[in-house]
Amino acid sequence: MATTVLAALLTASLFGPLLWNPGEYSLPSYGETAKNMYSFVWFVLHDSGTHFTGMNYPFGEHINFPDAQPLLAWVVQGLMGIGLVPTTGIVALGCLNWALAIGVAATPPVLYAILRRAAVPVWWAVAAALLITFQSPQIDRLAAHMALSYPVVVPGLWLLTIRLIERPNWRRGLALALGIIAASLLTSYYLMCGLLLAGGYALISVGAAMVARRSSPKKTLKPALLTAAWLLGAAGLALLTTLIWLKLTDPAAAERTSDPYGFFVYISSWGGVLAPSWEPLFTTWNAVVHHRAPDYEGRAYIGIVPVAVLFLMIWQGGSYLLRRNNRRPFRLIWPVAPGFLRLGLWVAFLTLFFSMAYPFRWNLTALLELVPPLKQLRALGRFAWLFYYLITVYAAWYLGRLGRYLAWHRAAGFGHTLLLVVGLVWGLDALVTSRRFSIFLRLPPRAAEFAGTADSYVGYLAQGKHYTTDFQALLPLPYFSSGSEKWGMSSVGGSEHEVFRASIQTDLPIAATMMSRTSIRQTAALVTMVASPLIARDSLLTRRLSAKPFLLMVLPNVPLAPNEARLVRLAKPLFGNARILLYELPAAALCADERAAALADTALRTPLSATAAVSGLQHPIIQQDLTGAQSVKGAEGRSQSGARELPYKIFLPGETALPLVIYDGPLPGPADTLQYETSVWFNLTTRRALPWLHTQQFDAQGQRLSDNETPLHGSFDVQGKWVRGANRWTRHPAATRLLIFADGEDIVADDLLVRPLPTHVWGKTATGLTTLDGFGLDGMPGRRGW
């Protein structure tokens, strides 16, 4: 009871106005925080089942991918359905805040139950449970990745695992399976946490039994094998159920990326778990032991006290090995502790190594091809949280045992004082961690503005006698599209706050994407809305749109790309203030292109032949159909068979892919100082992210004069399954050689064109399609392959 009361009081103090004034206060409404709040509120108010319609309009998305926490969303919808809570955005946001708080407040009682199973003294178990909770690395996710910020989940799954080990039966096995499934309906990362716990305990229990048999041959493996079978059966049931559910409810599964970025990037490290990462502790620690702050995803600092316990254990182990007449060498690797802690200590290190991408970093990347779902875990560093909970509970037990040892030797007062001092030091770490979250709560209250009616977009439209029902969706400019692993156009200038609150207030979905693993095919169709007017809008998109106009949202005083500015010119102004400009964009204007006019003009021109370098012109033009190895999956090149390819390969940390050279040769023609454009088309159906396009100039002595680079993840120009990469550069007077290459992994490139601006180049592909500056005017090159 004391643990529950203290946990509730500390949680209330931590969350403050988020709990007592949910109609006024919210977490910061920008970036990931705004997106996650929006996804949850929109789904609760507008959707049901497994389909989310708030973004990626007109396609929508599976509920598993926008971080909308489906389990919580369904519960809140149920409460609204029976009339226990009002169906409003403010109430939905308040329910989210309370759920986050409950996730924190429920953690100490669970940890207390685990500590008491290890016979930790009551008062120290209460203190340790609170300290472990409020120093948890998941506290730092409360203001960003909310689905990842429930500290109760991992200890809860651990407790269910312990119960199954203590007494294997179908009820406890089913409880563990259902616990893993429920946790996975908050975020899929909890599914893997449950699998690692169950699988790790199964592996270590069998290994421990085999070690025990070496010292006592009469012992049998049967109990350990039975326990392992129950653990693997429960975990397997949870995994199988989740996979079947996704298979039956996710129609876009085949169009999602198979190799998201980050598996060998967002990993943990020894510094991430043994050294503090937040100020002021980082500066203090770094002055003593210099180390680089780990990546955000790899931070699972266990605290000064658990680190000290680990080093004390290492010292004791070393001393034990150095003793003479040592006849029990296995005691070092099998410490004296309650059974679940002995097993858990090794499970902790196994999960830590997994969070560091071992054993895959040992040139065993082929293992990833055998288990493709593992590659979906783009942030392995998050699994260091398992190490955090297991090792901190072990440290608390160790210190409790030390206090009891001192009491047995008539030094109880010293033991209690030692634990009090240790608790204060541990509390310093907890204070620094929780303080980072409390800083966010000092921002101005904006809940009513974000999810309510304050400063409403409905009112903006009413000033011009327009209604939200007049429009089919919101289209934000500057445009953003992130999550497909191919495009990474982020919102700018705080636009996500305006777009998401406008969507909630107007009940209009957003024709843009800020989610995870979004269908590449659908995203490609969606970005054609802001593509060059020489590109036809994808029929996958246009046949799903209604005749209603779009509500165009434009940030004032923010530069727009030429194609974005073109949409503004086609739209009718509706409203404007210092924060936002609203326009009415007819659907017909959005779907229109300029191919017909360009094709009529092209008919009067003489196409250039596709030679390596076109000479005899006033200014040089380089035009090449890139031939070479067949492109990915045996598909044809964009304009004819053959394309330049950098094959697929998984690169380990420290390894770098060699660039794909597209052109390395002379820069023909007379010297000038004109601006040029390099354009190359890249295949979208490759397994990795889009590359960067580089154009470099060299003088006669081989000295590099310039390097212009452009990331393809910002290109809107999609034609079929190909995306156009282009960069612009000014010719250096001394330049004689040009090097064009793509920097990335798994690349298929075709159709190079280098031209001076504003010179236009007309041509015909091998299949007879007419092109202008590389764009197909009377067909869709490379349409096959989706």
Coordinates of N, CA and C in Angstrom, one line a residue, residues 102-292:
I102 N -0.8 6.8 -15.4 CA -1.1 5.5 -14.8 C 0.1 4.5 -15.1
G103 N 0.6 4.6 -16.4 CA 1.7 3.8 -16.7 C 2.9 4.0 -15.8
V104 N 3.1 5.2 -15.4 CA 4.2 5.5 -14.4 C 3.9 5.0 -13.0
A105 N 2.7 5.4 -12.6 CA 2.3 5.1 -11.2 C 2.1 3.6 -10.9
A106 N 1.8 2.8 -11.9 CA 1.6 1.4 -11.7 C 2.9 0.6 -11.7
T107 N 4.0 1.3 -12.0 CA 5.3 0.6 -12.1 C 5.9 0.2 -10.8
P108 N 6.0 1.2 -9.8 CA 6.5 0.8 -8.5 C 5.9 -0.4 -7.8
P109 N 4.5 -0.5 -7.8 CA 4.0 -1.8 -7.2 C 4.4 -3.0 -7.9
V110 N 4.6 -3.0 -9.2 CA 5.0 -4.2 -9.9 C 6.5 -4.5 -9.6
L111 N 7.3 -3.5 -9.5 CA 8.7 -3.7 -9.1 C 8.8 -4.1 -7.7
Y112 N 8.0 -3.6 -6.8 CA 7.9 -4.0 -5.4 C 7.6 -5.5 -5.3
A113 N 6.7 -6.0 -6.1 CA 6.3 -7.4 -6.1 C 7.5 -8.3 -6.5
I114 N 8.3 -7.8 -7.5 CA 9.4 -8.6 -7.9 C 10.5 -8.5 -6.8
L115 N 10.8 -7.4 -6.2 CA 11.8 -7.3 -5.2 C 11.4 -8.1 -4.0
R116 N 10.2 -8.1 -3.6 CA 9.8 -8.9 -2.4 C 9.9 -10.4 -2.7
R117 N 9.8 -10.8 -4.0 CA 10.0 -12.2 -4.3 C 11.4 -12.6 -4.1
A118 N 12.3 -11.6 -4.1 CA 13.7 -11.8 -3.9 C 14.1 -11.6 -2.4
A119 N 13.1 -11.5 -1.5 CA 13.3 -11.3 -0.1 C 14.0 -10.0 0.3
V120 N 13.8 -9.0 -0.6 CA 14.4 -7.6 -0.2 C 13.6 -7.0 0.9
P121 N 14.2 -6.5 1.9 CA 13.5 -5.9 3.1 C 12.4 -4.9 2.6
V122 N 11.3 -4.8 3.3 CA 10.1 -4.0 2.8 C 10.5 -2.6 2.5
W123 N 11.1 -1.9 3.5 CA 11.4 -0.5 3.3 C 12.3 -0.2 2.2
W124 N 13.3 -1.1 2.0 CA 14.2 -0.9 0.9 C 13.6 -1.3 -0.4
A125 N 12.7 -2.3 -0.4 CA 12.0 -2.6 -1.7 C 11.1 -1.5 -2.1
V126 N 10.4 -0.8 -1.2 CA 9.6 0.4 -1.5 C 10.5 1.5 -2.1
A127 N 11.6 1.8 -1.5 CA 12.5 2.9 -2.0 C 13.1 2.5 -3.3
A128 N 13.6 1.3 -3.5 CA 14.2 0.8 -4.7 C 13.2 0.9 -5.9
A129 N 11.9 0.4 -5.6 CA 10.9 0.4 -6.7 C 10.7 1.8 -7.2
L130 N 10.6 2.8 -6.3 CA 10.4 4.2 -6.7 C 11.6 4.7 -7.4
L131 N 12.8 4.4 -7.0 CA 14.0 4.9 -7.6 C 14.1 4.4 -9.0
I132 N 13.9 3.1 -9.2 CA 14.1 2.4 -10.5 C 13.0 3.0 -11.5
T133 N 11.8 3.3 -11.0 CA 10.8 3.8 -11.8 C 11.1 5.2 -12.3
F134 N 11.4 6.1 -11.4 CA 11.6 7.5 -11.8 C 13.0 7.8 -12.4
Q135 N 13.8 6.8 -12.5 CA 15.1 7.0 -13.2 C 15.0 6.2 -14.5
S136 N 13.9 5.6 -14.8 CA 13.7 4.8 -16.0 C 14.0 5.6 -17.3
P137 N 14.7 5.0 -18.2 CA 14.9 5.7 -19.5 C 13.6 6.0 -20.3
Q138 N 12.6 5.3 -19.9 CA 11.3 5.5 -20.6 C 10.6 6.8 -20.1
I139 N 11.0 7.3 -18.9 CA 10.5 8.6 -18.5 C 10.8 9.7 -19.5
D140 N 12.0 9.6 -20.1 CA 12.4 10.6 -21.1 C 11.6 10.5 -22.4
R141 N 10.8 9.4 -22.6 CA 10.0 9.3 -23.8 C 8.6 9.8 -23.6
L142 N 8.3 10.3 -22.4 CA 6.9 10.8 -22.2 C 6.6 12.0 -23.1
A143 N 7.5 12.8 -23.4 CA 7.3 14.0 -24.2 C 7.6 13.8 -25.7
A144 N 7.7 12.6 -26.1 CA 8.0 12.3 -27.5 C 7.3 11.1 -28.0
H145 N 7.9 9.9 -27.7 CA 7.4 8.6 -28.2 C 6.5 8.0 -27.1
M146 N 5.3 8.5 -27.1 CA 4.4 8.2 -25.9 C 4.1 6.7 -25.8
A147 N 4.0 6.0 -26.9 CA 3.7 4.5 -26.8 C 4.9 3.8 -26.2
L148 N 6.1 4.4 -26.2 CA 7.2 3.8 -25.6 C 7.5 4.2 -24.2
S149 N 6.6 5.0 -23.6 CA 6.9 5.6 -22.4 C 6.1 5.0 -21.2
Y150 N 5.7 3.8 -21.3 CA 5.0 3.1 -20.2 C 6.0 2.2 -19.4
P151 N 6.6 2.7 -18.3 CA 7.6 1.9 -17.6 C 7.0 0.7 -17.0
V152 N 5.7 0.5 -16.9 CA 5.1 -0.6 -16.3 C 5.2 -1.9 -17.2
V153 N 5.4 -1.7 -18.5 CA 5.2 -2.8 -19.4 C 6.3 -3.8 -19.2
V154 N 7.6 -3.4 -19.2 CA 8.7 -4.4 -19.1 C 8.7 -5.1 -17.8
P155 N 8.6 -4.4 -16.7 CA 8.5 -5.1 -15.4 C 7.3 -6.0 -15.3
G156 N 6.2 -5.5 -15.9 CA 5.0 -6.4 -15.9 C 5.2 -7.7 -16.7
L157 N 5.8 -7.6 -17.8 CA 6.1 -8.8 -18.6 C 7.1 -9.7 -17.8
W158 N 8.0 -9.1 -17.2 CA 9.0 -9.8 -16.4 C 8.3 -10.6 -15.2
L159 N 7.4 -9.9 -14.6 CA 6.7 -10.5 -13.5 C 5.9 -11.7 -14.0
L160 N 5.2 -11.6 -15.1 CA 4.5 -12.7 -15.7 C 5.4 -13.9 -16.0
T161 N 6.6 -13.5 -16.5 CA 7.6 -14.6 -16.9 C 8.0 -15.3 -15.6
I162 N 8.3 -14.5 -14.5 CA 8.7 -15.1 -13.3 C 7.6 -16.1 -12.7
R163 N 6.4 -15.6 -12.8 CA 5.3 -16.5 -12.3 C 5.2 -17.8 -13.1
L164 N 5.4 -17.7 -14.4 CA 5.4 -19.0 -15.2 C 6.6 -19.9 -14.9
I165 N 7.7 -19.3 -14.6 CA 8.9 -20.1 -14.2 C 8.6 -20.8 -12.8
E166 N 8.0 -20.0 -11.9 CA 7.8 -20.6 -10.6 C 6.8 -21.8 -10.6
R167 N 5.8 -21.7 -11.4 CA 4.8 -22.7 -11.4 C 4.2 -22.8 -12.8
P168 N 4.9 -23.6 -13.7 CA 4.4 -23.7 -15.1 C 3.0 -24.3 -15.2
N169 N 2.0 -23.6 -15.7 CA 0.7 -24.2 -16.0 C 0.1 -23.4 -17.1
W170 N -1.0 -23.9 -17.6 CA -1.6 -23.2 -18.8 C -2.2 -21.8 -18.4
R171 N -2.7 -21.6 -17.2 CA -3.2 -20.3 -16.8 C -2.1 -19.3 -16.9
R172 N -1.0 -19.6 -16.3 CA 0.1 -18.6 -16.2 C 0.8 -18.4 -17.6
G173 N 0.8 -19.5 -18.4 CA 1.3 -19.4 -19.7 C 0.4 -18.5 -20.6
L174 N -0.9 -18.7 -20.5 CA -1.8 -17.9 -21.2 C -1.8 -16.4 -20.7
A175 N -1.6 -16.2 -19.4 CA -1.4 -14.8 -18.9 C -0.2 -14.1 -19.5
L176 N 0.9 -14.9 -19.7 CA 2.1 -14.3 -20.3 C 1.8 -14.0 -21.8
A177 N 1.2 -14.9 -22.5 CA 0.9 -14.7 -23.9 C 0.0 -13.5 -24.1
L178 N -1.1 -13.4 -23.3 CA -2.0 -12.3 -23.4 C -1.3 -11.0 -23.0
G179 N -0.4 -11.0 -22.0 CA 0.3 -9.8 -21.6 C 1.2 -9.3 -22.7
I180 N 1.9 -10.2 -23.4 CA 2.7 -9.8 -24.6 C 1.9 -9.2 -25.7
I181 N 0.7 -9.8 -26.0 CA -0.1 -9.4 -27.0 C -0.7 -8.0 -26.7
A182 N -1.1 -7.8 -25.4 CA -1.7 -6.5 -25.0 C -0.6 -5.4 -25.1
A183 N 0.6 -5.7 -24.7 CA 1.7 -4.8 -24.8 C 2.0 -4.4 -26.2
S184 N 2.0 -5.4 -27.1 CA 2.3 -5.1 -28.5 C 1.3 -4.2 -29.2
L185 N 0.0 -4.2 -28.6 CA -1.0 -3.3 -29.1 C -0.8 -1.8 -28.7
L186 N 0.2 -1.6 -27.9 CA 0.7 -0.2 -27.6 C 1.8 0.2 -28.6
T187 N 2.7 -0.7 -28.8 CA 3.8 -0.6 -29.8 C 4.4 -1.9 -30.0
S188 N 4.8 -2.2 -31.2 CA 5.4 -3.5 -31.6 C 6.7 -3.8 -30.9
Y189 N 7.4 -2.8 -30.4 CA 8.6 -3.0 -29.7 C 8.4 -3.8 -28.4
Y190 N 7.2 -3.6 -27.8 CA 7.0 -4.4 -26.6 C 6.8 -5.9 -26.9
L191 N 6.4 -6.2 -28.1 CA 6.3 -7.6 -28.5 C 7.7 -8.2 -28.4
M192 N 8.6 -7.5 -29.0 CA 10.0 -8.1 -29.0 C 10.6 -8.1 -27.6
C193 N 10.2 -7.2 -26.7 CA 10.6 -7.2 -25.3 C 10.1 -8.5 -24.6
G194 N 8.9 -8.8 -24.9 CA 8.3 -10.0 -24.3 C 9.0 -11.3 -24.8
L195 N 9.3 -11.3 -26.1 CA 10.0 -12.4 -26.7 C 11.4 -12.6 -26.2
L196 N 12.1 -11.5 -26.0 CA 13.4 -11.6 -25.5 C 13.4 -12.1 -24.1
L197 N 12.5 -11.6 -23.3 CA 12.4 -12.1 -21.9 C 12.1 -13.6 -21.8
A198 N 11.1 -14.0 -22.5 CA 10.7 -15.4 -22.5 C 11.8 -16.3 -23.1
G199 N 12.3 -15.9 -24.3 CA 13.3 -16.7 -24.9 C 14.6 -16.7 -24.2
G200 N 15.0 -15.5 -23.6 CA 16.2 -15.5 -22.8 C 16.2 -16.4 -21.6
Y201 N 15.1 -16.3 -20.9 CA 14.9 -17.2 -19.7 C 14.9 -18.7 -20.1
A202 N 14.3 -19.0 -21.2 CA 14.3 -20.4 -21.7 C 15.7 -20.9 -22.0
L203 N 16.4 -20.1 -22.7 CA 17.8 -20.4 -23.1 C 18.7 -20.6 -21.8
I204 N 18.6 -19.6 -20.9 CA 19.5 -19.6 -19.8 C 19.1 -20.7 -18.8
S205 N 17.8 -21.0 -18.7 CA 17.4 -22.1 -17.7 C 17.9 -23.4 -18.2
V206 N 17.9 -23.7 -19.5 CA 18.5 -24.9 -20.0 C 20.0 -25.0 -19.9
G207 N 20.6 -23.8 -20.2 CA 22.1 -23.8 -20.0 C 22.5 -24.0 -18.6
A208 N 21.7 -23.4 -17.6 CA 22.0 -23.6 -16.2 C 21.9 -25.0 -15.8
A209 N 20.9 -25.7 -16.3 CA 20.7 -27.1 -16.0 C 21.8 -28.0 -16.5
M210 N 22.3 -27.6 -17.7 CA 23.4 -28.4 -18.2 C 24.7 -28.1 -17.4
V211 N 24.9 -26.9 -16.9 CA 26.1 -26.6 -16.0 C 25.9 -27.4 -14.7
A212 N 24.7 -27.4 -14.2 CA 24.5 -28.2 -12.9 C 24.7 -29.7 -13.1
R213 N 24.4 -30.2 -14.3 CA 24.7 -31.6 -14.5 C 26.1 -32.0 -14.5
R214 N 27.0 -31.0 -14.9 CA 28.4 -31.3 -14.9 C 28.9 -31.5 -13.5
S215 N 28.4 -30.7 -12.5 CA 28.8 -30.8 -11.1 C 28.1 -31.9 -10.4
S216 N 26.8 -32.2 -10.8 CA 26.0 -33.2 -10.2 C 25.3 -34.0 -11.2
P217 N 26.0 -35.1 -11.7 CA 25.5 -35.9 -12.8 C 24.1 -36.5 -12.6
K218 N 23.7 -36.6 -11.4 CA 22.4 -37.2 -11.1 C 21.2 -36.3 -11.4
K219 N 21.5 -35.0 -11.5 CA 20.4 -34.0 -11.8 C 19.9 -34.2 -13.2
T220 N 18.7 -33.9 -13.5 CA 18.1 -34.1 -14.8 C 17.8 -32.8 -15.4
L221 N 17.7 -32.8 -16.8 CA 17.3 -31.6 -17.5 C 15.8 -31.4 -17.7
K222 N 15.1 -32.4 -17.3 CA 13.6 -32.4 -17.6 C 12.9 -31.2 -17.0
P223 N 13.1 -30.8 -15.8 CA 12.4 -29.6 -15.3 C 12.8 -28.3 -16.1
A224 N 14.1 -28.1 -16.5 CA 14.5 -27.0 -17.2 C 13.9 -27.0 -18.6
L225 N 13.8 -28.2 -19.2 CA 13.3 -28.3 -20.6 C 11.8 -28.0 -20.5
L226 N 11.1 -28.5 -19.5 CA 9.7 -28.2 -19.3 C 9.4 -26.7 -19.2
T227 N 10.2 -26.1 -18.3 CA 10.0 -24.6 -18.2 C 10.3 -23.9 -19.5
A228 N 11.3 -24.3 -20.2 CA 11.7 -23.6 -21.4 C 10.5 -23.8 -22.4
A229 N 9.9 -25.0 -22.4 CA 8.8 -25.2 -23.4 C 7.6 -24.3 -23.0
W230 N 7.3 -24.2 -21.8 CA 6.2 -23.3 -21.4 C 6.5 -21.8 -21.8
L231 N 7.7 -21.4 -21.6 CA 8.1 -20.0 -21.9 C 8.0 -19.8 -23.4
L232 N 8.6 -20.7 -24.2 CA 8.6 -20.6 -25.6 C 7.2 -20.7 -26.2
G233 N 6.4 -21.6 -25.6 CA 5.1 -21.8 -26.1 C 4.2 -20.5 -25.9
A234 N 4.4 -19.8 -24.7 CA 3.6 -18.6 -24.5 C 4.1 -17.5 -25.4
A235 N 5.4 -17.4 -25.6 CA 5.9 -16.3 -26.5 C 5.6 -16.6 -27.9
G236 N 5.6 -17.9 -28.3 CA 5.3 -18.3 -29.7 C 3.8 -18.0 -30.0
L237 N 2.9 -18.3 -29.0 CA 1.5 -18.0 -29.2 C 1.3 -16.5 -29.4
A238 N 2.0 -15.7 -28.6 CA 1.8 -14.2 -28.8 C 2.3 -13.8 -30.1
L239 N 3.5 -14.3 -30.5 CA 4.0 -13.9 -31.8 C 3.1 -14.3 -33.0
L240 N 2.7 -15.6 -32.9 CA 1.8 -16.1 -34.0 C 0.5 -15.4 -34.1
T241 N -0.1 -15.1 -33.0 CA -1.3 -14.3 -32.9 C -1.2 -12.9 -33.6
T242 N -0.1 -12.3 -33.2 CA 0.2 -10.9 -33.7 C 0.4 -11.0 -35.2
L243 N 1.2 -11.9 -35.7 CA 1.5 -12.0 -37.1 C 0.2 -12.3 -37.9
I244 N -0.6 -13.2 -37.4 CA -1.9 -13.5 -38.1 C -2.8 -12.3 -38.2
W245 N -2.8 -11.6 -37.1 CA -3.7 -10.4 -37.0 C -3.2 -9.4 -38.1
L246 N -1.9 -9.1 -38.2 CA -1.4 -8.2 -39.1 C -1.6 -8.7 -40.6
K247 N -1.4 -10.0 -40.8 CA -1.7 -10.6 -42.1 C -3.1 -10.4 -42.6
L248 N -4.0 -10.5 -41.7 CA -5.5 -10.4 -42.0 C -6.0 -9.0 -42.1
T249 N -5.3 -8.0 -41.5 CA -5.8 -6.7 -41.4 C -5.0 -5.6 -42.1
D250 N -3.8 -6.0 -42.7 CA -2.9 -5.0 -43.3 C -2.8 -5.3 -44.8
P251 N -3.7 -4.7 -45.6 CA -3.6 -4.9 -47.1 C -2.4 -4.4 -47.8
A252 N -1.7 -3.4 -47.1 CA -0.5 -2.8 -47.8 C 0.8 -3.4 -47.3
A253 N 0.7 -4.6 -46.7 CA 1.9 -5.2 -46.1 C 3.0 -5.4 -47.1
A254 N 2.6 -5.9 -48.3 CA 3.6 -6.2 -49.4 C 4.3 -4.9 -49.9
E255 N 3.7 -3.7 -49.7 CA 4.3 -2.5 -50.2 C 5.2 -1.8 -49.2
R256 N 5.4 -2.3 -48.0 CA 6.2 -1.6 -47.0 C 7.6 -2.0 -47.2
T257 N 8.5 -1.1 -46.7 CA 9.9 -1.4 -46.9 C 10.3 -2.6 -46.1
S258 N 11.2 -3.4 -46.6 CA 11.7 -4.6 -45.9 C 13.0 -4.4 -45.2
D259 N 13.6 -3.3 -45.4 CA 14.9 -2.9 -44.8 C 14.9 -1.5 -44.3
P260 N 14.2 -1.2 -43.2 CA 14.3 0.2 -42.8 C 15.6 0.6 -42.2
Y261 N 15.9 1.9 -42.3 CA 17.2 2.4 -41.9 C 17.3 2.3 -40.4
G262 N 18.5 2.0 -39.9 CA 18.8 2.1 -38.4 C 19.2 0.9 -37.7
F263 N 19.1 -0.3 -38.3 CA 19.4 -1.5 -37.5 C 20.8 -1.5 -36.9
F264 N 21.8 -1.1 -37.6 CA 23.1 -1.0 -37.1 C 23.5 0.4 -36.7
V265 N 22.5 1.3 -36.6 CA 22.8 2.7 -36.3 C 22.3 3.1 -34.9
Y266 N 21.0 2.8 -34.7 CA 20.4 3.2 -33.4 C 20.5 2.1 -32.4
I267 N 21.7 1.9 -32.0 CA 22.1 0.8 -31.1 C 22.6 1.3 -29.8
S268 N 22.7 0.5 -28.8 CA 23.2 0.8 -27.5 C 24.7 0.6 -27.5
S269 N 25.3 1.0 -26.3 CA 26.7 0.9 -26.1 C 27.0 0.8 -24.6
W270 N 28.2 0.5 -24.3 CA 28.5 0.4 -22.9 C 28.4 1.8 -22.2
G271 N 28.8 2.8 -23.0 CA 28.7 4.2 -22.5 C 27.2 4.6 -22.3
G272 N 26.3 4.0 -23.2 CA 24.9 4.4 -23.1 C 24.2 3.8 -21.8
V273 N 24.8 2.7 -21.2 CA 24.1 2.1 -20.1 C 24.9 2.4 -18.8
L274 N 26.2 2.7 -18.9 CA 27.1 2.8 -17.7 C 27.4 4.3 -17.4
A275 N 27.1 5.2 -18.3 CA 27.5 6.6 -18.1 C 26.3 7.5 -18.3
P276 N 26.1 8.5 -17.5 CA 25.0 9.4 -17.7 C 25.0 10.2 -19.0
S277 N 23.9 10.5 -19.6 CA 23.8 11.2 -20.8 C 23.2 12.6 -20.7
W278 N 22.6 12.9 -19.6 CA 21.9 14.2 -19.4 C 22.7 15.1 -18.5
E279 N 22.6 16.4 -18.7 CA 23.2 17.4 -17.8 C 22.4 17.5 -16.5
P280 N 23.1 17.9 -15.4 CA 24.5 18.2 -15.4 C 25.5 17.0 -15.1
L281 N 24.9 15.8 -15.0 CA 25.7 14.6 -14.7 C 26.7 14.3 -15.8
F282 N 26.2 14.5 -17.1 CA 27.1 14.1 -18.2 C 28.4 14.9 -18.1
T283 N 28.4 16.2 -17.9 CA 29.6 17.1 -17.9 C 30.5 16.6 -16.7
T284 N 29.9 16.4 -15.6 CA 30.7 16.0 -14.4 C 31.3 14.6 -14.6
W285 N 30.6 13.7 -15.1 CA 31.1 12.3 -15.4 C 32.2 12.4 -16.5
N286 N 31.9 13.2 -17.5 CA 32.8 13.3 -18.7 C 34.2 13.9 -18.3
A287 N 34.2 14.7 -17.3 CA 35.4 15.3 -16.8 C 36.3 14.2 -16.2
V288 N 35.7 13.2 -15.6 CA 36.5 12.1 -15.0 C 36.8 11.0 -16.0
V289 N 35.8 10.5 -16.7 CA 35.9 9.5 -17.7 C 35.4 10.0 -19.0
H290 N 36.3 10.4 -19.9 CA 35.9 11.0 -21.2 C 35.2 9.9 -22.1
H291 N 34.0 10.3 -22.5 CA 33.3 9.4 -23.5 C 32.3 10.3 -24.3
R292 N 32.0 9.7 -25.4 CA 31.0 10.5 -26.3 C 29.6 10.1 -25.9

